[in-house]
CSV table of N, CA and C in Angstrom, one decimal:
chain,number,residue,atom,x,y,z
J,1,MET,N,16.7,-19.1,-4.5
J,1,MET,CA,16.2,-18.3,-5.6
J,1,MET,C,14.7,-18.2,-5.7
J,2,ALA,N,14.0,-19.3,-5.4
J,2,ALA,CA,12.6,-19.2,-5.4
J,2,ALA,C,12.0,-18.3,-4.4
J,3,SER,N,12.7,-18.2,-3.2
J,3,SER,CA,12.2,-17.3,-2.1
J,3,SER,C,12.4,-15.8,-2.6
J,4,SER,N,13.4,-15.5,-3.3
J,4,SER,CA,13.7,-14.2,-3.8
J,4,SER,C,12.6,-13.8,-4.8
J,5,ARG,N,12.2,-14.7,-5.6
J,5,ARG,CA,11.2,-14.5,-6.6
J,5,ARG,C,9.8,-14.2,-5.9
J,6,GLN,N,9.6,-15.0,-4.9
J,6,GLN,CA,8.3,-14.9,-4.2
J,6,GLN,C,8.2,-13.6,-3.4
J,7,ILE,N,9.3,-13.2,-2.8
J,7,ILE,CA,9.3,-11.9,-2.1
J,7,ILE,C,9.1,-10.7,-3.1
J,8,ARG,N,9.8,-10.8,-4.3
J,8,ARG,CA,9.6,-9.7,-5.3
J,8,ARG,C,8.1,-9.7,-5.8
J,9,ARG,N,7.5,-10.9,-5.9
J,9,ARG,CA,6.1,-11.0,-6.3
J,9,ARG,C,5.2,-10.3,-5.3
J,10,LEU,N,5.5,-10.6,-4.0
J,10,LEU,CA,4.7,-10.0,-2.9
J,10,LEU,C,4.9,-8.5,-2.9
J,11,THR,N,6.1,-8.0,-3.1
J,11,THR,CA,6.4,-6.6,-3.1
J,11,THR,C,5.6,-5.9,-4.2
J,12,GLY,N,5.6,-6.5,-5.4
J,12,GLY,CA,4.8,-5.9,-6.5
J,12,GLY,C,3.3,-5.9,-6.2
J,13,GLY,N,2.9,-7.0,-5.7
J,13,GLY,CA,1.5,-7.2,-5.4
J,13,GLY,C,1.0,-6.3,-4.3
J,14,SER,N,1.8,-5.9,-3.3
J,14,SER,CA,1.4,-5.1,-2.2
J,14,SER,C,1.5,-3.6,-2.6
J,15,ARG,N,2.2,-3.3,-3.7
J,15,ARG,CA,2.3,-1.9,-4.1
J,15,ARG,C,1.1,-1.5,-4.9
J,16,SER,N,0.5,-2.4,-5.7
J,16,SER,CA,-0.6,-2.1,-6.6
J,16,SER,C,-1.8,-1.5,-5.8
J,17,PRO,N,-2.2,-2.1,-4.7
J,17,PRO,CA,-3.4,-1.6,-4.0
J,17,PRO,C,-3.1,-0.2,-3.4
J,18,VAL,N,-1.9,0.1,-3.1
J,18,VAL,CA,-1.5,1.4,-2.5
J,18,VAL,C,-1.8,2.5,-3.6
J,19,ILE,N,-1.3,2.2,-4.8
J,19,ILE,CA,-1.4,3.2,-5.9
J,19,ILE,C,-2.9,3.3,-6.3
J,20,SER,N,-3.6,2.2,-6.4
J,20,SER,CA,-5.0,2.2,-6.7
J,20,SER,C,-5.8,3.0,-5.7
J,21,HIS,N,-5.6,2.7,-4.5
J,21,HIS,CA,-6.3,3.4,-3.4
J,21,HIS,C,-6.1,4.9,-3.5
J,22,PHE,N,-4.8,5.3,-3.7
J,22,PHE,CA,-4.5,6.7,-3.7
J,22,PHE,C,-5.2,7.4,-4.9
J,23,SER,N,-5.1,6.8,-6.1
J,23,SER,CA,-5.7,7.4,-7.3
J,23,SER,C,-7.3,7.5,-7.1
J,24,GLU,N,-7.9,6.4,-6.6
J,24,GLU,CA,-9.3,6.5,-6.4
J,24,GLU,C,-9.7,7.5,-5.3
J,25,THR,N,-8.9,7.7,-4.3
J,25,THR,CA,-9.2,8.7,-3.3
J,25,THR,C,-9.1,10.1,-3.9
J,26,LEU,N,-8.1,10.3,-4.8
J,26,LEU,CA,-8.0,11.6,-5.4
J,26,LEU,C,-9.2,11.9,-6.3
J,27,SER,N,-9.7,10.8,-7.0
J,27,SER,CA,-10.8,11.0,-7.9
J,27,SER,C,-12.1,11.3,-7.1
J,28,GLY,N,-12.2,10.8,-5.9
J,28,GLY,CA,-13.4,10.9,-5.1
J,28,GLY,C,-13.3,11.8,-3.9
J,29,VAL,N,-12.3,12.7,-3.9
J,29,VAL,CA,-12.0,13.5,-2.7
J,29,VAL,C,-13.2,14.4,-2.3
J,30,SER,N,-13.9,14.9,-3.3
J,30,SER,CA,-15.1,15.8,-2.9
J,30,SER,C,-16.2,15.0,-2.2
J,31,THR,N,-16.4,13.8,-2.7
J,31,THR,CA,-17.4,12.9,-2.1
J,31,THR,C,-17.0,12.5,-0.7
J,32,ILE,N,-15.7,12.1,-0.5
J,32,ILE,CA,-15.2,11.7,0.8
J,32,ILE,C,-15.3,12.8,1.8
J,33,ARG,N,-15.0,14.0,1.4
J,33,ARG,CA,-15.1,15.2,2.3
J,33,ARG,C,-16.6,15.5,2.6
J,34,ALA,N,-17.4,15.4,1.6
J,34,ALA,CA,-18.9,15.7,1.8
J,34,ALA,C,-19.5,14.7,2.8
J,35,PHE,N,-19.1,13.5,2.9
J,35,PHE,CA,-19.6,12.6,3.8
J,35,PHE,C,-18.8,12.4,5.1
J,36,GLY,N,-17.7,13.2,5.2
J,36,GLY,CA,-16.8,13.2,6.4
J,36,GLY,C,-16.1,12.0,6.7
J,37,HIS,N,-15.6,11.3,5.6
J,37,HIS,CA,-14.9,10.0,5.8
J,37,HIS,C,-13.4,10.2,5.6
J,38,GLU,N,-12.8,11.3,5.8
J,38,GLU,CA,-11.4,11.6,5.6
J,38,GLU,C,-10.5,10.6,6.4
J,39,GLN,N,-10.8,10.5,7.7
J,39,GLN,CA,-10.0,9.8,8.6
J,39,GLN,C,-10.0,8.3,8.3
J,40,ARG,N,-11.2,7.8,7.8
J,40,ARG,CA,-11.2,6.4,7.4
J,40,ARG,C,-10.3,6.1,6.2
J,41,PHE,N,-10.3,7.0,5.2
J,41,PHE,CA,-9.5,6.8,4.1
J,41,PHE,C,-8.0,7.0,4.4
J,42,ILE,N,-7.7,7.9,5.3
J,42,ILE,CA,-6.3,8.0,5.8
J,42,ILE,C,-5.8,6.8,6.5
J,43,GLN,N,-6.7,6.2,7.3
J,43,GLN,CA,-6.3,5.0,8.1
J,43,GLN,C,-6.1,3.8,7.1
J,44,GLN,N,-7.0,3.7,6.1
J,44,GLN,CA,-6.9,2.6,5.2
J,44,GLN,C,-5.6,2.7,4.4
J,45,TYR,N,-5.2,4.0,4.0
J,45,TYR,CA,-4.0,4.2,3.3
J,45,TYR,C,-2.8,3.9,4.1
J,46,LYS,N,-2.8,4.3,5.4
J,46,LYS,CA,-1.7,4.0,6.2
J,46,LYS,C,-1.5,2.5,6.4
J,47,GLU,N,-2.6,1.7,6.5
J,47,GLU,CA,-2.5,0.3,6.6
J,47,GLU,C,-1.9,-0.4,5.4
J,48,MET,N,-2.3,0.1,4.2
J,48,MET,CA,-1.8,-0.4,3.0
J,48,MET,C,-0.3,-0.1,2.8
J,49,VAL,N,0.1,1.1,3.1
J,49,VAL,CA,1.5,1.5,3.0
J,49,VAL,C,2.3,0.7,4.0
J,50,ASN,N,1.8,0.5,5.2
J,50,ASN,CA,2.6,-0.4,6.2
J,50,ASN,C,2.8,-1.8,5.6
J,51,GLU,N,1.7,-2.4,5.0
J,51,GLU,CA,1.8,-3.7,4.5
J,51,GLU,C,2.9,-3.7,3.3
J,52,ASP,N,2.9,-2.7,2.5
J,52,ASP,CA,3.8,-2.6,1.4
J,52,ASP,C,5.2,-2.4,1.9
J,53,LEU,N,5.4,-1.7,3.0
J,53,LEU,CA,6.7,-1.5,3.6
J,53,LEU,C,7.3,-2.8,4.2
J,54,VAL,N,6.4,-3.6,4.8
J,54,VAL,CA,6.9,-4.9,5.3
J,54,VAL,C,7.4,-5.7,4.2
J,55,CYS,N,6.7,-5.8,3.1
J,55,CYS,CA,7.2,-6.6,1.9
J,55,CYS,C,8.5,-6.0,1.4
J,56,PHE,N,8.6,-4.7,1.3
J,56,PHE,CA,9.7,-4.0,0.8
J,56,PHE,C,11.0,-4.3,1.6
J,57,TYR,N,10.8,-4.1,3.0
J,57,TYR,CA,11.9,-4.4,3.9
J,57,TYR,C,12.4,-5.8,3.8
J,58,ASN,N,11.5,-6.7,3.7
J,58,ASN,CA,11.9,-8.1,3.6
J,58,ASN,C,12.7,-8.3,2.3
J,59,ASN,N,12.3,-7.7,1.2
J,59,ASN,CA,13.0,-7.8,0.0
J,59,ASN,C,14.4,-7.2,0.1
J,60,VAL,N,14.5,-6.1,0.8
J,60,VAL,CA,15.8,-5.5,1.0
J,60,VAL,C,16.7,-6.4,1.8
J,61,ILE,N,16.2,-6.9,2.9
J,61,ILE,CA,17.0,-7.8,3.8
J,61,ILE,C,17.4,-9.0,3.1
J,62,PHE,N,16.5,-9.6,2.3
J,62,PHE,CA,16.8,-10.9,1.6
J,62,PHE,C,17.9,-10.7,0.6
J,63,ASN,N,18.0,-9.5,0.0
J,63,ASN,CA,19.0,-9.2,-1.0
J,63,ASN,C,20.3,-8.7,-0.5
J,64,LEU,N,20.5,-8.6,0.8
J,64,LEU,CA,21.8,-8.1,1.4
J,64,LEU,C,22.9,-9.2,1.2
């Protein structure tokens, strides 16, 4: 039971940075484009989503 709680906590914690990064990127999209950093932000987002998916998949597998 403790493991399930821990995995759910990790899943929730890994989702928060994804949402935060996405909203901050939308807010600063004109600045990001002006300085030509689109690919860097895309790569950061992909890494955060991958980390979130690892936690999500572990949660799904644990609850089978």
